[in-house]
PDB file of C-alpha atoms in Angstrom:
ATOM      1  CA  UNK H   1     -21.808 -22.026  64.194  1.00 51.00           C
ATOM      2  CA  UNK H   2     -24.568 -22.055  61.598  1.00 49.00           C
ATOM      3  CA  UNK H   3     -24.554 -18.214  61.430  1.00 50.00           C
ATOM      4  CA  UNK H   4     -20.837 -18.485  60.596  1.00 49.00           C
ATOM      5  CA  UNK H   5     -21.280 -20.826  57.982  1.00 50.00           C
ATOM      6  CA  UNK H   6     -24.293 -18.740  56.370  1.00 51.00           C
ATOM      7  CA  UNK H   7     -21.958 -15.812  56.571  1.00 50.00           C
ATOM      8  CA  UNK H   8     -19.009 -17.612  54.845  1.00 48.00           C
ATOM      9  CA  UNK H   9     -21.288 -19.018  52.151  1.00 52.00           C
ATOM     10  CA  UNK H  10     -22.736 -15.535  51.522  1.00 51.00           C
ATOM     11  CA  UNK H  11     -19.042 -13.956  51.474  1.00 55.00           C
ATOM     12  CA  UNK H  12     -18.119 -17.004  48.796  1.00 51.00           C
ATOM     13  CA  UNK H  13     -21.074 -16.047  46.689  1.00 57.00           C
ATOM     14  CA  UNK H  14     -20.259 -12.359  46.838  1.00 57.00           C
ATOM     15  CA  UNK H  15     -16.667 -13.191  45.725  1.00 52.00           C
ATOM     16  CA  UNK H  16     -17.928 -15.424  42.816  1.00 48.00           C
ATOM     17  CA  UNK H  17     -20.317 -12.649  41.815  1.00 54.00           C
ATOM     18  CA  UNK H  18     -17.500 -10.017  41.842  1.00 54.00           C
ATOM     19  CA  UNK H  19     -15.157 -12.179  39.715  1.00 53.00           C
ATOM     20  CA  UNK H  20     -17.997 -13.076  37.374  1.00 50.00           C
ATOM     21  CA  UNK H  21     -18.590  -9.315  36.831  1.00 50.00           C
ATOM     22  CA  UNK H  22     -15.005  -8.627  36.405  1.00 51.00           C
ATOM     23  CA  UNK H  23     -14.701 -11.194  33.747  1.00 51.00           C
ATOM     24  CA  UNK H  24     -17.915  -9.876  31.890  1.00 49.00           C
ATOM     25  CA  UNK H  25     -16.491  -6.209  31.944  1.00 40.00           C
ATOM     26  CA  UNK H  26     -13.296  -7.654  30.485  1.00 46.00           C
ATOM     27  CA  UNK H  27     -14.796  -9.515  27.854  1.00 47.00           C
ATOM     28  CA  UNK H  28     -16.944  -6.407  26.951  1.00 46.00           C
ATOM     29  CA  UNK H  29     -14.055  -4.435  26.786  1.00 45.00           C
ATOM     30  CA  UNK H  30     -12.208  -6.875  24.581  1.00 42.00           C
ATOM     31  CA  UNK H  31     -14.997  -7.213  22.178  1.00 42.00           C
ATOM     32  CA  UNK H  32     -15.568  -3.445  21.865  1.00 40.00           C
ATOM     33  CA  UNK H  33     -11.903  -2.888  21.288  1.00 39.00           C
ATOM     34  CA  UNK H  34     -11.452  -5.728  18.645  1.00 37.00           C
ATOM     35  CA  UNK H  35     -11.017  -4.144  15.205  1.00 36.00           C
ATOM     36  CA  UNK H  36     -13.970  -4.919  12.971  1.00 37.00           C
ATOM     37  CA  UNK H  37     -11.826  -5.475   9.998  1.00 34.00           C
ATOM     38  CA  UNK H  38     -13.056  -2.218   8.205  1.00 33.00           C
ATOM     39  CA  UNK H  39     -11.892   0.443  10.685  1.00 33.00           C
ATOM     40  CA  UNK H  40      -8.204  -0.201  10.017  1.00 36.00           C
ATOM     41  CA  UNK H  41      -7.562   0.058  13.723  1.00 38.00           C
ATOM     42  CA  UNK H  42      -4.880  -2.811  13.659  1.00 48.00           C
ATOM     43  CA  UNK H  43      -2.482  -2.206  10.720  1.00 46.00           C
ATOM     44  CA  UNK H  44      -2.499  -6.057  10.385  1.00 57.00           C
ATOM     45  CA  UNK H  45      -5.615  -5.806   9.089  1.00 72.00           C
ATOM     46  CA  UNK H  46      -4.724  -3.697   6.088  1.00 90.00           C
ATOM     47  CA  UNK H  47      -5.213  -0.040   5.143  1.00 97.00           C
ATOM     48  CA  UNK H  48      -8.153   2.101   6.327  1.00 97.00           C
ATOM     49  CA  UNK H  49     -10.997   2.093   4.152  1.00 97.00           C
ATOM     50  CA  UNK H  50     -11.849   5.865   3.241  1.00 96.00           C
ATOM     51  CA  UNK H  51     -13.232   7.602   0.101  1.00 96.00           C
ATOM     52  CA  UNK H  52     -10.264  10.027   0.267  1.00 94.00           C
ATOM     53  CA  UNK H  53     -10.296  13.624  -1.258  1.00 93.00           C
ATOM     54  CA  UNK H  54     -11.259  14.783  -4.583  1.00 91.00           C
ATOM     55  CA  UNK H  55      -7.504  15.536  -5.428  1.00 91.00           C
ATOM     56  CA  UNK H  56      -8.329  18.837  -7.323  1.00 92.00           C
ATOM     57  CA  UNK H  57      -5.181  20.599  -5.433  1.00 94.00           C
ATOM     58  CA  UNK H  58      -2.784  17.697  -6.598  1.00 97.00           C
ATOM     59  CA  UNK H  59       0.172  18.475  -8.582  1.00 96.00           C
ATOM     60  CA  UNK H  60       3.165  16.456  -9.573  1.00 96.00           C
ATOM     61  CA  UNK H  61       5.781  18.883  -8.306  1.00 96.00           C
ATOM     62  CA  UNK H  62       4.398  18.308  -4.702  1.00 97.00           C
ATOM     63  CA  UNK H  63       6.326  15.023  -4.880  1.00 98.00           C
ATOM     64  CA  UNK H  64       9.451  16.494  -6.143  1.00 96.00           C
ATOM     65  CA  UNK H  65      11.108  17.410  -9.370  1.00 92.00           C
ATOM     66  CA  UNK H  66      12.456  14.548 -11.288  1.00 92.00           C
ATOM     67  CA  UNK H  67      13.858  11.369 -10.292  1.00 97.00           C
ATOM     68  CA  UNK H  68      16.216  11.242  -7.176  1.00 97.00           C
ATOM     69  CA  UNK H  69      19.008   8.963  -5.877  1.00 97.00           C
ATOM     70  CA  UNK H  70      17.227   7.546  -2.904  1.00 94.00           C
ATOM     71  CA  UNK H  71      19.725   4.607  -2.200  1.00 96.00           C
ATOM     72  CA  UNK H  72      22.891   6.946  -2.705  1.00 96.00           C
ATOM     73  CA  UNK H  73      24.521   4.659  -5.468  1.00 96.00           C
ATOM     74  CA  UNK H  74      24.856   7.559  -7.689  1.00 97.00           C
ATOM     75  CA  UNK H  75      22.094   6.606  -9.947  1.00 98.00           C
ATOM     76  CA  UNK H  76      18.578   8.148 -10.157  1.00 98.00           C
ATOM     77  CA  UNK H  77      15.524   5.845  -9.413  1.00 98.00           C
ATOM     78  CA  UNK H  78      14.352   5.598 -12.861  1.00 98.00           C
ATOM     79  CA  UNK H  79      17.542   4.127 -14.192  1.00 98.00           C
ATOM     80  CA  UNK H  80      17.818   1.656 -10.863  1.00 98.00           C
ATOM     81  CA  UNK H  81      14.304   0.327 -11.789  1.00 98.00           C
ATOM     82  CA  UNK H  82      15.082  -0.034 -15.520  1.00 98.00           C
ATOM     83  CA  UNK H  83      18.481  -2.007 -14.588  1.00 98.00           C
ATOM     84  CA  UNK H  84      16.598  -4.168 -11.816  1.00 98.00           C
ATOM     85  CA  UNK H  85      13.561  -4.972 -14.070  1.00 98.00           C
ATOM     86  CA  UNK H  86      15.168  -5.457 -17.460  1.00 98.00           C
ATOM     87  CA  UNK H  87      17.293  -8.128 -18.812  1.00 98.00           C
ATOM     88  CA  UNK H  88      20.331  -8.151 -21.266  1.00 98.00           C
ATOM     89  CA  UNK H  89      20.900  -4.145 -20.453  1.00 98.00           C
ATOM     90  CA  UNK H  90      23.547  -2.029 -21.862  1.00 98.00           C
ATOM     91  CA  UNK H  91      24.697   0.936 -19.778  1.00 98.00           C
ATOM     92  CA  UNK H  92      26.056   4.404 -20.830  1.00 98.00           C
ATOM     93  CA  UNK H  93      29.728   5.339 -19.896  1.00 97.00           C
ATOM     94  CA  UNK H  94      28.277   6.907 -16.679  1.00 96.00           C
ATOM     95  CA  UNK H  95      27.754   3.431 -15.404  1.00 97.00           C
ATOM     96  CA  UNK H  96      23.941   4.431 -14.526  1.00 97.00           C
ATOM     97  CA  UNK H  97      21.968   5.226 -17.709  1.00 98.00           C
ATOM     98  CA  UNK H  98      20.195   2.296 -19.122  1.00 98.00           C
ATOM     99  CA  UNK H  99      20.694   2.446 -22.883  1.00 98.00           C
ATOM    100  CA  UNK H 100      18.982  -0.757 -23.928  1.00 98.00           C
ATOM    101  CA  UNK H 101      17.159  -3.925 -22.540  1.00 98.00           C
ATOM    102  CA  UNK H 102      14.389  -6.552 -22.685  1.00 98.00           C
ATOM    103  CA  UNK H 103      11.366  -6.096 -20.480  1.00 98.00           C
ATOM    104  CA  UNK H 104       9.090  -8.949 -19.650  1.00 98.00           C
ATOM    105  CA  UNK H 105       6.338  -6.696 -18.818  1.00 98.00           C
ATOM    106  CA  UNK H 106       4.316  -7.799 -15.833  1.00 98.00           C
ATOM    107  CA  UNK H 107       1.321  -6.042 -16.789  1.00 98.00           C
ATOM    108  CA  UNK H 108       0.730  -7.379 -20.275  1.00 98.00           C
ATOM    109  CA  UNK H 109       2.948 -10.503 -20.276  1.00 97.00           C
ATOM    110  CA  UNK H 110       4.683  -9.262 -23.568  1.00 98.00           C
ATOM    111  CA  UNK H 111       8.139  -8.902 -24.166  1.00 98.00           C
ATOM    112  CA  UNK H 112       9.433  -5.389 -25.093  1.00 98.00           C
ATOM    113  CA  UNK H 113      12.693  -4.263 -26.473  1.00 98.00           C
ATOM    114  CA  UNK H 114      13.763  -1.026 -24.847  1.00 98.00           C
ATOM    115  CA  UNK H 115      16.124   1.548 -26.447  1.00 98.00           C
ATOM    116  CA  UNK H 116      16.787   4.925 -24.963  1.00 97.00           C
ATOM    117  CA  UNK H 117      15.700   7.628 -27.373  1.00 97.00           C
ATOM    118  CA  UNK H 118      13.506  10.458 -28.098  1.00 96.00           C
ATOM    119  CA  UNK H 119      10.972   8.381 -29.989  1.00 96.00           C
ATOM    120  CA  UNK H 120      11.495   4.878 -28.201  1.00 97.00           C
ATOM    121  CA  UNK H 121      11.939   5.452 -24.519  1.00 97.00           C
ATOM    122  CA  UNK H 122       8.317   5.768 -23.976  1.00 97.00           C
ATOM    123  CA  UNK H 123       7.806   1.966 -24.782  1.00 98.00           C
ATOM    124  CA  UNK H 124       8.917   1.044 -21.175  1.00 98.00           C
ATOM    125  CA  UNK H 125       7.708   3.545 -18.708  1.00 98.00           C
ATOM    126  CA  UNK H 126       8.222   3.518 -14.902  1.00 98.00           C
ATOM    127  CA  UNK H 127       4.855   3.032 -12.887  1.00 98.00           C
ATOM    128  CA  UNK H 128       3.944   4.247  -9.503  1.00 98.00           C
ATOM    129  CA  UNK H 129       2.102   1.154  -8.241  1.00 98.00           C
ATOM    130  CA  UNK H 130       0.014   3.311  -5.928  1.00 98.00           C
ATOM    131  CA  UNK H 131      -0.191   6.319  -8.178  1.00 98.00           C
ATOM    132  CA  UNK H 132       0.975   9.762  -6.848  1.00 98.00           C
ATOM    133  CA  UNK H 133      -2.190  11.387  -7.077  1.00 98.00           C
ATOM    134  CA  UNK H 134      -4.167   8.362  -5.530  1.00 98.00           C
ATOM    135  CA  UNK H 135      -1.482   8.519  -2.578  1.00 98.00           C
ATOM    136  CA  UNK H 136      -2.480  12.612  -2.423  1.00 98.00           C
ATOM    137  CA  UNK H 137      -6.266  11.868  -2.213  1.00 97.00           C
ATOM    138  CA  UNK H 138      -5.650   9.193   0.415  1.00 98.00           C
ATOM    139  CA  UNK H 139      -3.268  10.849   2.965  1.00 97.00           C
ATOM    140  CA  UNK H 140      -0.165  12.172   1.339  1.00 98.00           C
ATOM    141  CA  UNK H 141      -1.505  15.760   1.031  1.00 97.00           C
ATOM    142  CA  UNK H 142      -0.639  15.804   5.068  1.00 97.00           C
ATOM    143  CA  UNK H 143       3.015  14.710   4.478  1.00 98.00           C
ATOM    144  CA  UNK H 144       5.849  17.068   4.208  1.00 97.00           C
ATOM    145  CA  UNK H 145       8.098  17.393   1.129  1.00 96.00           C
ATOM    146  CA  UNK H 146      10.509  15.077   2.175  1.00 97.00           C
ATOM    147  CA  UNK H 147       8.141  12.053   2.668  1.00 98.00           C
ATOM    148  CA  UNK H 148       6.364  12.661  -0.658  1.00 98.00           C
ATOM    149  CA  UNK H 149       9.784  12.666  -2.372  1.00 98.00           C
ATOM    150  CA  UNK H 150      10.697   9.460  -0.793  1.00 98.00           C
ATOM    151  CA  UNK H 151       7.316   7.867  -1.679  1.00 98.00           C
ATOM    152  CA  UNK H 152       7.829   9.145  -5.462  1.00 98.00           C
ATOM    153  CA  UNK H 153      11.061   7.309  -5.583  1.00 98.00           C
ATOM    154  CA  UNK H 154      10.692   4.381  -3.457  1.00 98.00           C
ATOM    155  CA  UNK H 155      11.646   1.271  -5.597  1.00 97.00           C
ATOM    156  CA  UNK H 156       9.110  -0.848  -3.772  1.00 97.00           C
ATOM    157  CA  UNK H 157       6.198   1.485  -5.432  1.00 98.00           C
ATOM    158  CA  UNK H 158       7.981   1.392  -8.986  1.00 98.00           C
ATOM    159  CA  UNK H 159       7.895  -1.109 -11.801  1.00 98.00           C
ATOM    160  CA  UNK H 160       9.154  -0.879 -15.376  1.00 98.00           C
ATOM    161  CA  UNK H 161       6.282  -1.760 -17.359  1.00 98.00           C
ATOM    162  CA  UNK H 162       4.474  -1.420 -20.935  1.00 98.00           C
ATOM    163  CA  UNK H 163       3.998   2.233 -21.740  1.00 98.00           C
ATOM    164  CA  UNK H 164       0.725   1.834 -23.269  1.00 98.00           C
ATOM    165  CA  UNK H 165      -0.585  -0.224 -20.122  1.00 98.00           C
ATOM    166  CA  UNK H 166       0.946   2.493 -17.950  1.00 98.00           C
ATOM    167  CA  UNK H 167      -1.023   5.215 -19.663  1.00 98.00           C
ATOM    168  CA  UNK H 168      -4.261   3.019 -19.616  1.00 97.00           C
ATOM    169  CA  UNK H 169      -3.903   2.584 -15.746  1.00 98.00           C
ATOM    170  CA  UNK H 170      -3.189   6.339 -15.189  1.00 97.00           C
ATOM    171  CA  UNK H 171      -4.054   6.955 -11.477  1.00 96.00           C
ATOM    172  CA  UNK H 172      -6.507   4.378 -11.306  1.00 97.00           C
ATOM    173  CA  UNK H 173      -6.881   2.059  -8.095  1.00 98.00           C
ATOM    174  CA  UNK H 174      -7.508  -1.668  -8.465  1.00 98.00           C
ATOM    175  CA  UNK H 175     -11.203  -1.285  -8.384  1.00 98.00           C
ATOM    176  CA  UNK H 176     -10.886   0.422 -12.026  1.00 98.00           C
ATOM    177  CA  UNK H 177      -7.723  -1.201 -13.420  1.00 98.00           C
ATOM    178  CA  UNK H 178      -5.814  -4.461 -12.910  1.00 98.00           C
ATOM    179  CA  UNK H 179      -2.689  -5.970 -14.850  1.00 98.00           C
ATOM    180  CA  UNK H 180      -3.320  -9.440 -16.719  1.00 96.00           C
ATOM    181  CA  UNK H 181      -3.969 -12.586 -14.516  1.00 95.00           C
ATOM    182  CA  UNK H 182      -0.393 -13.707 -14.529  1.00 96.00           C
ATOM    183  CA  UNK H 183       0.638 -10.613 -12.374  1.00 97.00           C
ATOM    184  CA  UNK H 184      -2.583  -9.583 -10.733  1.00 98.00           C
ATOM    185  CA  UNK H 185      -2.131 -11.327  -7.274  1.00 98.00           C
ATOM    186  CA  UNK H 186       1.517  -9.636  -7.109  1.00 98.00           C
ATOM    187  CA  UNK H 187       0.106  -6.313  -7.932  1.00 98.00           C
ATOM    188  CA  UNK H 188      -2.798  -6.895  -5.357  1.00 98.00           C
ATOM    189  CA  UNK H 189      -0.248  -7.461  -2.647  1.00 97.00           C
ATOM    190  CA  UNK H 190       2.128  -4.939  -3.730  1.00 98.00           C
ATOM    191  CA  UNK H 191      -0.656  -2.159  -3.807  1.00 98.00           C
ATOM    192  CA  UNK H 192      -1.884  -3.167  -0.439  1.00 98.00           C
ATOM    193  CA  UNK H 193       1.713  -3.207   1.257  1.00 97.00           C
ATOM    194  CA  UNK H 194       2.564   0.274  -0.183  1.00 98.00           C
ATOM    195  CA  UNK H 195      -0.468   1.545   1.515  1.00 98.00           C
ATOM    196  CA  UNK H 196       0.185  -0.098   4.797  1.00 98.00           C
ATOM    197  CA  UNK H 197       3.874   1.041   4.649  1.00 97.00           C
ATOM    198  CA  UNK H 198       2.875   4.585   4.304  1.00 98.00           C
ATOM    199  CA  UNK H 199      -0.321   4.668   6.348  1.00 98.00           C
ATOM    200  CA  UNK H 200      -2.421   5.547   3.262  1.00 98.00           C
ATOM    201  CA  UNK H 201      -6.152   4.881   3.156  1.00 98.00           C
ATOM    202  CA  UNK H 202      -7.846   2.830   0.548  1.00 98.00           C
ATOM    203  CA  UNK H 203     -11.021   3.744  -1.517  1.00 98.00           C
ATOM    204  CA  UNK H 204     -14.044   1.560  -0.555  1.00 98.00           C
ATOM    205  CA  UNK H 205     -14.038   0.197  -4.509  1.00 98.00           C
ATOM    206  CA  UNK H 206     -10.654  -0.541  -4.288  1.00 98.00           C
ATOM    207  CA  UNK H 207     -10.729  -2.685  -1.059  1.00 97.00           C
ATOM    208  CA  UNK H 208     -13.584  -4.488  -2.626  1.00 98.00           C
ATOM    209  CA  UNK H 209     -11.482  -5.388  -5.675  1.00 97.00           C
ATOM    210  CA  UNK H 210      -8.571  -6.491  -3.630  1.00 97.00           C
ATOM    211  CA  UNK H 211     -10.861  -8.515  -1.360  1.00 96.00           C
ATOM    212  CA  UNK H 212     -12.450 -10.286  -4.334  1.00 96.00           C
ATOM    213  CA  UNK H 213      -8.888 -11.406  -5.513  1.00 96.00           C
ATOM    214  CA  UNK H 214      -7.898 -12.711  -2.269  1.00 94.00           C
ATOM    215  CA  UNK H 215      -9.420 -16.323  -2.485  1.00 94.00           C
ATOM    216  CA  UNK H 216      -7.805 -16.947  -5.794  1.00 94.00           C
ATOM    217  CA  UNK H 217      -4.573 -15.573  -4.635  1.00 94.00           C
ATOM    218  CA  UNK H 218      -3.926 -17.843  -1.772  1.00 81.00           C
TER     219      UNK H 218
END
């Protein structure tokens, strides 16, 4: 009887030891598999941090020639964005071309009267929130032509903005350039959302800039 009891106790301890080892193995696997927040393994954590390429082989034409009509409404993306972002617009007879309007500029906070013309159109420009050359350096160089054209005309990555502010931004990321305080949180959210949507990476200095903004943007 005692032998059977000792055998039973030994078997129980062995089973408990096996279960404990299995739990430890599962826990170790979970900890090793859990993203650390910088690897970008989980899309919910934001874009992968990577320095990106040097961009020396970038050309604007790699993203298509001119503005396309991504939503098929008969108007090109530039005029769609102008019509979306400007107030009090007037249209040409084609029903698409924006001739005049008023922009409350998100980048500077100023109000700009837009009038289409050789000497006046540049006052309001269409900005790619994530610049095309930035996208090229951070993954778009591996896309096909169709995806690059879609990116260049995606209204989620386009804003009508003050021309000089757009020129000052150029192809900078948020580590080098940010808009005024009134729009900086929305800009940061939009920049990151576009990167995530298209699977693009983010430069370390830009990731740090967005992270530093996060506490004040909650």
